[in-house]
């Protein structure tokens, strides 16, 4: 008698079953990817807000060390000591003054660009290593692309040249309300002291006024005009651009739903206010907090 069991045939997936499984996986991925992307953007926004608060703390430490003065957005003065040419013009930005409170451990507790040479071969700069590509609050927004675009959205500079000189933030230069005239962007002086245009107590309405906002440029341009320049808020105003440019540096696409072409009323950029709190605002709200008009 033959006691051997009959050979069992192992049945695999048919082609149809395999295609069904692949289809189900594809549907799940298509459903989950937008959710994951949204969660990632929300995380980036939160990290950027936290970094802005860190910069706010740096301003507080700066004014404590400088008899209540806050930094200018841009300062030029006659250089009296080396490095750099004695008698030449020293050139410093807001981040140079607070740099030691943010990245001091990387640069030996110095100020960035401390003597205003703008030369990475002589003194630490915002765009030199290890500051440029490290995880620090000055370069703190993960959504900052380090590129320039024109108003149509075309990339015109990438992570080099002009784009390397801005960390994606810009300091406000309207310390007084309701006066709309900006202070001179470049403060000319014979020395770097005192450390700013005005004392922090002179920046009125601090919970409403911008101190730092997300920007695609290290300079000011169109915010110097007296009124919001775009239609339909201004009759005959210019068309709202798809992206900011050097003439309107408020980065209204940074944290928006769209990569470009966010509306002026969309909550799409982060801003640090003078009282130290940070929040996400629209371009229109940002303009109001900068200009107070």
PDB file of C-alpha atoms in Angstrom:
ATOM      1  CA  UNK A   1       0.000   0.000   0.000  1.00  0.00           C
ATOM      2  CA  UNK A   2       1.399   3.381  -0.966  1.00  0.00           C
ATOM      3  CA  UNK A   3       1.150   5.768   2.063  1.00  0.00           C
ATOM      4  CA  UNK A   4       2.652   8.764   0.287  1.00  0.00           C
ATOM      5  CA  UNK A   5       0.519  11.902   0.284  1.00  0.00           C
ATOM      6  CA  UNK A   6      -0.275  13.427  -3.031  1.00  0.00           C
ATOM      7  CA  UNK A   7       1.998  16.328  -3.972  1.00  0.00           C
ATOM      8  CA  UNK A   8       0.429  19.700  -3.014  1.00  0.00           C
ATOM      9  CA  UNK A   9       0.652  22.417  -5.612  1.00  0.00           C
ATOM     10  CA  UNK A  10       1.452  25.890  -4.182  1.00  0.00           C
ATOM     11  CA  UNK A  11      -0.793  28.468  -5.749  1.00  0.00           C
ATOM     12  CA  UNK A  12       0.703  31.978  -6.338  1.00  0.00           C
ATOM     13  CA  UNK A  13      -0.874  35.324  -7.247  1.00  0.00           C
ATOM     14  CA  UNK A  14      -2.451  35.540 -10.609  1.00  0.00           C
ATOM     15  CA  UNK A  15      -1.566  38.500 -12.780  1.00  0.00           C
ATOM     16  CA  UNK A  16      -4.985  40.028 -12.168  1.00  0.00           C
ATOM     17  CA  UNK A  17      -4.609  39.728  -8.384  1.00  0.00           C
ATOM     18  CA  UNK A  18      -1.137  41.276  -8.522  1.00  0.00           C
ATOM     19  CA  UNK A  19      -2.421  44.209 -10.545  1.00  0.00           C
ATOM     20  CA  UNK A  20      -5.277  44.714  -8.082  1.00  0.00           C
ATOM     21  CA  UNK A  21      -2.814  44.815  -5.150  1.00  0.00           C
ATOM     22  CA  UNK A  22      -0.581  47.299  -6.991  1.00  0.00           C
ATOM     23  CA  UNK A  23      -3.607  49.434  -7.767  1.00  0.00           C
ATOM     24  CA  UNK A  24      -4.686  49.486  -4.113  1.00  0.00           C
ATOM     25  CA  UNK A  25      -1.161  50.491  -3.030  1.00  0.00           C
ATOM     26  CA  UNK A  26      -1.111  53.255  -5.643  1.00  0.00           C
ATOM     27  CA  UNK A  27      -4.453  54.600  -4.400  1.00  0.00           C
ATOM     28  CA  UNK A  28      -3.233  54.584  -0.778  1.00  0.00           C
ATOM     29  CA  UNK A  29      -0.048  56.414  -1.770  1.00  0.00           C
ATOM     30  CA  UNK A  30      -2.013  59.037  -3.704  1.00  0.00           C
ATOM     31  CA  UNK A  31      -4.210  59.587  -0.650  1.00  0.00           C
ATOM     32  CA  UNK A  32      -1.369  59.681   1.882  1.00  0.00           C
ATOM     33  CA  UNK A  33       1.212  61.766  -0.002  1.00  0.00           C
ATOM     34  CA  UNK A  34      -0.686  65.086   0.172  1.00  0.00           C
ATOM     35  CA  UNK A  35      -1.293  64.494   3.874  1.00  0.00           C
ATOM     36  CA  UNK A  36       2.376  63.759   4.474  1.00  0.00           C
ATOM     37  CA  UNK A  37       3.434  66.775   2.429  1.00  0.00           C
ATOM     38  CA  UNK A  38       1.021  68.983   4.374  1.00  0.00           C
ATOM     39  CA  UNK A  39       2.335  67.645   7.685  1.00  0.00           C
ATOM     40  CA  UNK A  40       5.912  68.266   6.572  1.00  0.00           C
ATOM     41  CA  UNK A  41       5.126  71.865   5.572  1.00  0.00           C
ATOM     42  CA  UNK A  42       3.387  72.424   8.908  1.00  0.00           C
ATOM     43  CA  UNK A  43       6.499  71.105  10.659  1.00  0.00           C
ATOM     44  CA  UNK A  44       8.725  73.429   8.648  1.00  0.00           C
ATOM     45  CA  UNK A  45       6.482  76.381   9.490  1.00  0.00           C
ATOM     46  CA  UNK A  46       6.661  75.535  13.199  1.00  0.00           C
ATOM     47  CA  UNK A  47      10.443  75.209  13.055  1.00  0.00           C
ATOM     48  CA  UNK A  48      10.725  78.567  11.316  1.00  0.00           C
ATOM     49  CA  UNK A  49       8.528  80.224  13.944  1.00  0.00           C
ATOM     50  CA  UNK A  50      10.712  78.741  16.692  1.00  0.00           C
ATOM     51  CA  UNK A  51      13.833  80.074  14.982  1.00  0.00           C
ATOM     52  CA  UNK A  52      12.324  83.525  14.695  1.00  0.00           C
ATOM     53  CA  UNK A  53      11.679  83.484  18.431  1.00  0.00           C
ATOM     54  CA  UNK A  54      15.339  82.556  18.913  1.00  0.00           C
ATOM     55  CA  UNK A  55      16.306  85.622  16.880  1.00  0.00           C
ATOM     56  CA  UNK A  56      13.989  87.672  19.076  1.00  0.00           C
ATOM     57  CA  UNK A  57      15.891  86.401  22.128  1.00  0.00           C
ATOM     58  CA  UNK A  58      19.140  87.453  20.422  1.00  0.00           C
ATOM     59  CA  UNK A  59      17.786  90.986  20.037  1.00  0.00           C
ATOM     60  CA  UNK A  60      16.963  91.040  23.749  1.00  0.00           C
ATOM     61  CA  UNK A  61      20.493  89.933  24.633  1.00  0.00           C
ATOM     62  CA  UNK A  62      21.977  92.498  22.252  1.00  0.00           C
ATOM     63  CA  UNK A  63      20.060  95.375  23.819  1.00  0.00           C
ATOM     64  CA  UNK A  64      21.010  94.232  27.317  1.00  0.00           C
ATOM     65  CA  UNK A  65      24.672  94.378  26.282  1.00  0.00           C
ATOM     66  CA  UNK A  66      24.275  97.726  24.488  1.00  0.00           C
ATOM     67  CA  UNK A  67      22.395  99.966  26.926  1.00  0.00           C
ATOM     68  CA  UNK A  68      19.012  99.362  25.336  1.00  0.00           C
ATOM     69  CA  UNK A  69      19.957  99.929  21.680  1.00  0.00           C
ATOM     70  CA  UNK A  70      18.603  97.680  18.963  1.00  0.00           C
ATOM     71  CA  UNK A  71      20.497  96.950  15.792  1.00  0.00           C
ATOM     72  CA  UNK A  72      20.048  98.971  12.600  1.00  0.00           C
ATOM     73  CA  UNK A  73      18.868  97.093   9.539  1.00  0.00           C
ATOM     74  CA  UNK A  74      22.007  98.323   7.779  1.00  0.00           C
ATOM     75  CA  UNK A  75      24.894 100.398   9.086  1.00  0.00           C
ATOM     76  CA  UNK A  76      27.896 101.969   7.403  1.00  0.00           C
ATOM     77  CA  UNK A  77      30.666 103.836   9.206  1.00  0.00           C
ATOM     78  CA  UNK A  78      34.291 104.837   8.743  1.00  0.00           C
ATOM     79  CA  UNK A  79      36.606 101.997   9.704  1.00  0.00           C
ATOM     80  CA  UNK A  80      39.216 103.079  12.248  1.00  0.00           C
ATOM     81  CA  UNK A  81      41.025  99.792  12.889  1.00  0.00           C
ATOM     82  CA  UNK A  82      41.984  96.751  10.831  1.00  0.00           C
ATOM     83  CA  UNK A  83      41.122  94.235   9.479  1.00  0.00           C
ATOM     84  CA  UNK A  84      40.125  95.950   6.280  1.00  0.00           C
ATOM     85  CA  UNK A  85      41.285  99.310   5.012  1.00  0.00           C
ATOM     86  CA  UNK A  86      41.535 101.933   7.763  1.00  0.00           C
ATOM     87  CA  UNK A  87      39.528 104.938   6.627  1.00  0.00           C
ATOM     88  CA  UNK A  88      37.397 102.785   4.329  1.00  0.00           C
ATOM     89  CA  UNK A  89      33.659 102.228   4.695  1.00  0.00           C
ATOM     90  CA  UNK A  90      32.589  99.406   6.988  1.00  0.00           C
ATOM     91  CA  UNK A  91      29.332  97.742   5.976  1.00  0.00           C
ATOM     92  CA  UNK A  92      27.190  95.749   8.449  1.00  0.00           C
ATOM     93  CA  UNK A  93      23.671  94.284   8.546  1.00  0.00           C
ATOM     94  CA  UNK A  94      21.343  93.416  11.422  1.00  0.00           C
ATOM     95  CA  UNK A  95      22.445  89.761  11.481  1.00  0.00           C
ATOM     96  CA  UNK A  96      26.085  90.792  11.901  1.00  0.00           C
ATOM     97  CA  UNK A  97      25.264  92.460  15.221  1.00  0.00           C
ATOM     98  CA  UNK A  98      23.287  89.586  16.749  1.00  0.00           C
ATOM     99  CA  UNK A  99      25.381  86.808  15.194  1.00  0.00           C
ATOM    100  CA  UNK A 100      27.395  86.047  18.319  1.00  0.00           C
ATOM    101  CA  UNK A 101      24.199  85.305  20.260  1.00  0.00           C
ATOM    102  CA  UNK A 102      22.994  82.870  17.603  1.00  0.00           C
ATOM    103  CA  UNK A 103      26.090  81.218  16.109  1.00  0.00           C
ATOM    104  CA  UNK A 104      28.740  82.385  18.574  1.00  0.00           C
ATOM    105  CA  UNK A 105      29.881  78.873  19.366  1.00  0.00           C
ATOM    106  CA  UNK A 106      30.741  78.354  15.716  1.00  0.00           C
ATOM    107  CA  UNK A 107      32.695  81.593  15.302  1.00  0.00           C
ATOM    108  CA  UNK A 108      34.422  81.941  18.649  1.00  0.00           C
ATOM    109  CA  UNK A 109      31.898  84.308  20.269  1.00  0.00           C
ATOM    110  CA  UNK A 110      32.621  86.939  17.616  1.00  0.00           C
ATOM    111  CA  UNK A 111      30.127  89.071  15.780  1.00  0.00           C
ATOM    112  CA  UNK A 112      29.648  88.125  12.176  1.00  0.00           C
ATOM    113  CA  UNK A 113      31.438  90.573   9.896  1.00  0.00           C
ATOM    114  CA  UNK A 114      32.491  92.370  13.081  1.00  0.00           C
ATOM    115  CA  UNK A 115      34.581  95.042  11.352  1.00  0.00           C
ATOM    116  CA  UNK A 116      32.355  95.400   8.306  1.00  0.00           C
ATOM    117  CA  UNK A 117      34.740  94.090   5.672  1.00  0.00           C
ATOM    118  CA  UNK A 118      32.188  91.750   4.039  1.00  0.00           C
ATOM    119  CA  UNK A 119      35.160  89.465   3.343  1.00  0.00           C
ATOM    120  CA  UNK A 120      34.964  85.845   4.415  1.00  0.00           C
ATOM    121  CA  UNK A 121      38.739  85.531   4.092  1.00  0.00           C
ATOM    122  CA  UNK A 122      39.189  88.071   6.910  1.00  0.00           C
ATOM    123  CA  UNK A 123      36.259  87.574   9.306  1.00  0.00           C
ATOM    124  CA  UNK A 124      33.249  85.263   9.699  1.00  0.00           C
ATOM    125  CA  UNK A 125      30.325  86.070   7.411  1.00  0.00           C
ATOM    126  CA  UNK A 126      26.705  84.978   7.235  1.00  0.00           C
ATOM    127  CA  UNK A 127      27.461  83.113   4.004  1.00  0.00           C
ATOM    128  CA  UNK A 128      30.711  81.412   5.034  1.00  0.00           C
ATOM    129  CA  UNK A 129      31.116  78.031   6.673  1.00  0.00           C
ATOM    130  CA  UNK A 130      30.308  76.747   9.198  1.00  0.00           C
ATOM    131  CA  UNK A 131      27.421  79.216   9.468  1.00  0.00           C
ATOM    132  CA  UNK A 132      26.022  78.966   5.944  1.00  0.00           C
ATOM    133  CA  UNK A 133      24.977  75.328   5.896  1.00  0.00           C
ATOM    134  CA  UNK A 134      24.608  74.593   9.593  1.00  0.00           C
ATOM    135  CA  UNK A 135      21.342  74.209  11.475  1.00  0.00           C
ATOM    136  CA  UNK A 136      21.033  77.649  13.066  1.00  0.00           C
ATOM    137  CA  UNK A 137      18.344  80.284  13.545  1.00  0.00           C
ATOM    138  CA  UNK A 138      19.845  82.778  11.074  1.00  0.00           C
ATOM    139  CA  UNK A 139      19.426  80.251   8.275  1.00  0.00           C
ATOM    140  CA  UNK A 140      16.488  78.888  10.219  1.00  0.00           C
ATOM    141  CA  UNK A 141      13.687  78.558   7.688  1.00  0.00           C
ATOM    142  CA  UNK A 142      13.684  75.116   6.014  1.00  0.00           C
ATOM    143  CA  UNK A 143      11.431  76.517   3.292  1.00  0.00           C
ATOM    144  CA  UNK A 144      13.893  79.235   2.235  1.00  0.00           C
ATOM    145  CA  UNK A 145      15.075  78.092  -1.197  1.00  0.00           C
ATOM    146  CA  UNK A 146      18.119  80.402  -1.286  1.00  0.00           C
ATOM    147  CA  UNK A 147      17.146  81.526  -4.757  1.00  0.00           C
ATOM    148  CA  UNK A 148      15.821  84.672  -6.398  1.00  0.00           C
ATOM    149  CA  UNK A 149      12.856  84.683  -8.747  1.00  0.00           C
ATOM    150  CA  UNK A 150      11.435  87.398 -10.918  1.00  0.00           C
ATOM    151  CA  UNK A 151       7.794  88.461 -10.558  1.00  0.00           C
ATOM    152  CA  UNK A 152       6.714  85.810 -13.093  1.00  0.00           C
ATOM    153  CA  UNK A 153       8.252  83.023 -11.008  1.00  0.00           C
ATOM    154  CA  UNK A 154      11.385  82.371 -13.073  1.00  0.00           C
ATOM    155  CA  UNK A 155      14.548  81.512 -11.126  1.00  0.00           C
ATOM    156  CA  UNK A 156      17.176  84.194 -11.680  1.00  0.00           C
ATOM    157  CA  UNK A 157      19.818  83.309  -9.075  1.00  0.00           C
ATOM    158  CA  UNK A 158      20.579  80.132  -7.128  1.00  0.00           C
ATOM    159  CA  UNK A 159      22.471  79.677  -3.813  1.00  0.00           C
ATOM    160  CA  UNK A 160      25.325  81.888  -4.987  1.00  0.00           C
ATOM    161  CA  UNK A 161      25.922  85.424  -6.129  1.00  0.00           C
ATOM    162  CA  UNK A 162      23.268  87.769  -4.731  1.00  0.00           C
ATOM    163  CA  UNK A 163      21.181  84.943  -3.274  1.00  0.00           C
ATOM    164  CA  UNK A 164      23.884  83.934  -0.831  1.00  0.00           C
ATOM    165  CA  UNK A 165      23.845  87.261   0.985  1.00  0.00           C
ATOM    166  CA  UNK A 166      20.384  86.925   2.484  1.00  0.00           C
ATOM    167  CA  UNK A 167      19.347  84.358   5.042  1.00  0.00           C
ATOM    168  CA  UNK A 168      15.720  84.762   4.026  1.00  0.00           C
ATOM    169  CA  UNK A 169      14.840  87.333   6.695  1.00  0.00           C
ATOM    170  CA  UNK A 170      14.892  91.134   6.700  1.00  0.00           C
ATOM    171  CA  UNK A 171      14.668  93.612   9.576  1.00  0.00           C
ATOM    172  CA  UNK A 172      11.966  96.261   9.638  1.00  0.00           C
ATOM    173  CA  UNK A 173      13.025  99.907   9.384  1.00  0.00           C
ATOM    174  CA  UNK A 174       9.824 101.611  10.505  1.00  0.00           C
ATOM    175  CA  UNK A 175      10.224 101.980  14.281  1.00  0.00           C
ATOM    176  CA  UNK A 176       7.583 104.660  14.777  1.00  0.00           C
ATOM    177  CA  UNK A 177       3.819 104.678  14.371  1.00  0.00           C
ATOM    178  CA  UNK A 178       1.869 106.165  12.802  1.00  0.00           C
ATOM    179  CA  UNK A 179       4.643 108.005  10.934  1.00  0.00           C
ATOM    180  CA  UNK A 180       5.150 106.271   7.595  1.00  0.00           C
ATOM    181  CA  UNK A 181       8.545 107.651   6.630  1.00  0.00           C
ATOM    182  CA  UNK A 182      11.199 104.933   7.032  1.00  0.00           C
ATOM    183  CA  UNK A 183      14.439 105.611   8.815  1.00  0.00           C
ATOM    184  CA  UNK A 184      17.467 105.727   6.543  1.00  0.00           C
ATOM    185  CA  UNK A 185      18.331 102.157   5.675  1.00  0.00           C
ATOM    186  CA  UNK A 186      22.038 102.858   5.979  1.00  0.00           C
ATOM    187  CA  UNK A 187      23.053 104.602   9.206  1.00  0.00           C
ATOM    188  CA  UNK A 188      26.190 106.605   8.539  1.00  0.00           C
ATOM    189  CA  UNK A 189      28.381 107.097  11.588  1.00  0.00           C
ATOM    190  CA  UNK A 190      31.999 107.480  12.560  1.00  0.00           C
ATOM    191  CA  UNK A 191      31.949 104.297  14.659  1.00  0.00           C
ATOM    192  CA  UNK A 192      29.763 101.239  15.157  1.00  0.00           C
ATOM    193  CA  UNK A 193      28.606 102.479  18.593  1.00  0.00           C
ATOM    194  CA  UNK A 194      25.951 102.886  19.830  1.00  0.00           C
ATOM    195  CA  UNK A 195      24.605  99.718  18.321  1.00  0.00           C
ATOM    196  CA  UNK A 196      21.501 100.847  16.533  1.00  0.00           C
ATOM    197  CA  UNK A 197      19.230 103.540  15.179  1.00  0.00           C
ATOM    198  CA  UNK A 198      16.963 103.595  18.206  1.00  0.00           C
ATOM    199  CA  UNK A 199      16.494 101.982  21.571  1.00  0.00           C
ATOM    200  CA  UNK A 200      14.106  99.055  21.742  1.00  0.00           C
ATOM    201  CA  UNK A 201      11.705 101.101  23.881  1.00  0.00           C
ATOM    202  CA  UNK A 202      11.294 103.555  20.995  1.00  0.00           C
ATOM    203  CA  UNK A 203       9.753 100.878  18.791  1.00  0.00           C
ATOM    204  CA  UNK A 204       6.138 101.643  19.678  1.00  0.00           C
ATOM    205  CA  UNK A 205       3.152  99.260  19.493  1.00  0.00           C
ATOM    206  CA  UNK A 206       5.514  96.341  19.793  1.00  0.00           C
ATOM    207  CA  UNK A 207       2.887  93.589  19.724  1.00  0.00           C
ATOM    208  CA  UNK A 208       1.674  94.886  16.334  1.00  0.00           C
ATOM    209  CA  UNK A 209       4.927  95.987  14.704  1.00  0.00           C
ATOM    210  CA  UNK A 210       7.190  93.708  12.665  1.00  0.00           C
ATOM    211  CA  UNK A 211      10.806  93.330  13.715  1.00  0.00           C
ATOM    212  CA  UNK A 212      11.893  90.637  11.233  1.00  0.00           C
ATOM    213  CA  UNK A 213       9.927  89.188   8.332  1.00  0.00           C
ATOM    214  CA  UNK A 214      10.544  86.589   5.640  1.00  0.00           C
ATOM    215  CA  UNK A 215      12.105  88.194   2.595  1.00  0.00           C
ATOM    216  CA  UNK A 216      13.805  87.171  -0.632  1.00  0.00           C
ATOM    217  CA  UNK A 217      16.262  90.072  -0.477  1.00  0.00           C
ATOM    218  CA  UNK A 218      18.781  91.550   1.958  1.00  0.00           C
ATOM    219  CA  UNK A 219      17.760  95.056   0.853  1.00  0.00           C
ATOM    220  CA  UNK A 220      14.621  97.183   0.924  1.00  0.00           C
ATOM    221  CA  UNK A 221      12.893  98.596  -2.090  1.00  0.00           C
ATOM    222  CA  UNK A 222       9.148  98.861  -2.633  1.00  0.00           C
ATOM    223  CA  UNK A 223       8.198  98.881   1.091  1.00  0.00           C
ATOM    224  CA  UNK A 224       9.610 102.406   1.027  1.00  0.00           C
ATOM    225  CA  UNK A 225       6.555 103.657  -0.883  1.00  0.00           C
ATOM    226  CA  UNK A 226       3.774 105.256   1.130  1.00  0.00           C
ATOM    227  CA  UNK A 227       0.788 103.020   0.272  1.00  0.00           C
ATOM    228  CA  UNK A 228       0.032  99.413  -0.544  1.00  0.00           C
ATOM    229  CA  UNK A 229       0.776  99.442  -4.287  1.00  0.00           C
ATOM    230  CA  UNK A 230      -1.381  96.584  -5.544  1.00  0.00           C
ATOM    231  CA  UNK A 231      -4.881  96.283  -6.966  1.00  0.00           C
ATOM    232  CA  UNK A 232      -7.678  95.976  -5.973  1.00  0.00           C
ATOM    233  CA  UNK A 233      -6.849  97.684  -2.655  1.00  0.00           C
ATOM    234  CA  UNK A 234      -5.392 100.640  -4.518  1.00  0.00           C
ATOM    235  CA  UNK A 235      -7.350 101.965  -7.534  1.00  0.00           C
ATOM    236  CA  UNK A 236      -5.127 101.709 -10.547  1.00  0.00           C
ATOM    237  CA  UNK A 237      -2.593  99.658  -8.594  1.00  0.00           C
ATOM    238  CA  UNK A 238      -0.237  97.149 -10.139  1.00  0.00           C
ATOM    239  CA  UNK A 239      -1.201  93.505 -10.569  1.00  0.00           C
ATOM    240  CA  UNK A 240      -0.299  91.202  -7.687  1.00  0.00           C
ATOM    241  CA  UNK A 241       2.872  89.290  -8.736  1.00  0.00           C
ATOM    242  CA  UNK A 242       3.205  85.508  -8.801  1.00  0.00           C
ATOM    243  CA  UNK A 243       6.366  85.744  -6.704  1.00  0.00           C
ATOM    244  CA  UNK A 244       8.132  88.464  -4.752  1.00  0.00           C
ATOM    245  CA  UNK A 245      11.155  90.109  -6.319  1.00  0.00           C
ATOM    246  CA  UNK A 246      13.826  92.558  -5.213  1.00  0.00           C
ATOM    247  CA  UNK A 247      11.329  95.417  -5.646  1.00  0.00           C
ATOM    248  CA  UNK A 248       8.817  93.789  -3.285  1.00  0.00           C
ATOM    249  CA  UNK A 249      10.837  91.463  -1.058  1.00  0.00           C
ATOM    250  CA  UNK A 250       8.088  90.210   1.289  1.00  0.00           C
ATOM    251  CA  UNK A 251       8.211  86.450   0.676  1.00  0.00           C
ATOM    252  CA  UNK A 252       4.493  85.756   0.435  1.00  0.00           C
ATOM    253  CA  UNK A 253       5.045  82.255  -0.985  1.00  0.00           C
ATOM    254  CA  UNK A 254       7.299  80.917   1.790  1.00  0.00           C
ATOM    255  CA  UNK A 255       4.691  78.967   3.770  1.00  0.00           C
ATOM    256  CA  UNK A 256       1.700  79.309   1.503  1.00  0.00           C
ATOM    257  CA  UNK A 257      -0.463  76.532   0.167  1.00  0.00           C
ATOM    258  CA  UNK A 258       0.983  77.098  -3.305  1.00  0.00           C
ATOM    259  CA  UNK A 259       4.624  77.153  -4.338  1.00  0.00           C
ATOM    260  CA  UNK A 260       4.009  80.436  -6.152  1.00  0.00           C
ATOM    261  CA  UNK A 261       1.056  82.776  -6.693  1.00  0.00           C
ATOM    262  CA  UNK A 262      -0.348  82.842  -3.165  1.00  0.00           C
ATOM    263  CA  UNK A 263      -2.908  85.594  -2.679  1.00  0.00           C
ATOM    264  CA  UNK A 264      -2.146  88.708  -0.614  1.00  0.00           C
ATOM    265  CA  UNK A 265      -4.690  87.542   1.974  1.00  0.00           C
ATOM    266  CA  UNK A 266      -3.369  83.974   2.329  1.00  0.00           C
ATOM    267  CA  UNK A 267      -1.516  83.172   5.595  1.00  0.00           C
ATOM    268  CA  UNK A 268       1.758  82.460   3.861  1.00  0.00           C
ATOM    269  CA  UNK A 269       4.792  83.905   5.688  1.00  0.00           C
ATOM    270  CA  UNK A 270       6.220  84.075   9.176  1.00  0.00           C
ATOM    271  CA  UNK A 271       6.972  87.260  11.068  1.00  0.00           C
ATOM    272  CA  UNK A 272       8.697  88.153  14.342  1.00  0.00           C
ATOM    273  CA  UNK A 273       7.098  91.038  16.185  1.00  0.00           C
ATOM    274  CA  UNK A 274       8.901  93.545  18.378  1.00  0.00           C
ATOM    275  CA  UNK A 275       7.474  92.093  21.584  1.00  0.00           C
ATOM    276  CA  UNK A 276       9.130  88.736  20.799  1.00  0.00           C
ATOM    277  CA  UNK A 277       6.163  86.706  19.569  1.00  0.00           C
ATOM    278  CA  UNK A 278       6.116  85.166  16.091  1.00  0.00           C
ATOM    279  CA  UNK A 279       3.162  84.206  13.944  1.00  0.00           C
ATOM    280  CA  UNK A 280       2.122  83.312  10.411  1.00  0.00           C
ATOM    281  CA  UNK A 281       0.569  86.224   8.522  1.00  0.00           C
ATOM    282  CA  UNK A 282      -0.572  87.161   5.039  1.00  0.00           C
ATOM    283  CA  UNK A 283       1.327  89.554   2.805  1.00  0.00           C
ATOM    284  CA  UNK A 284      -1.283  92.233   3.491  1.00  0.00           C
ATOM    285  CA  UNK A 285      -0.944  91.731   7.250  1.00  0.00           C
ATOM    286  CA  UNK A 286       2.836  91.766   6.889  1.00  0.00           C
ATOM    287  CA  UNK A 287       2.712  95.094   5.067  1.00  0.00           C
ATOM    288  CA  UNK A 288       0.524  96.547   7.803  1.00  0.00           C
ATOM    289  CA  UNK A 289       2.845  95.276  10.540  1.00  0.00           C
ATOM    290  CA  UNK A 290       5.874  96.693   8.703  1.00  0.00           C
ATOM    291  CA  UNK A 291       4.359 100.021   7.703  1.00  0.00           C
ATOM    292  CA  UNK A 292       1.568 100.352  10.300  1.00  0.00           C
ATOM    293  CA  UNK A 293      -0.699 101.846   7.637  1.00  0.00           C
TER     294      UNK A 293
END
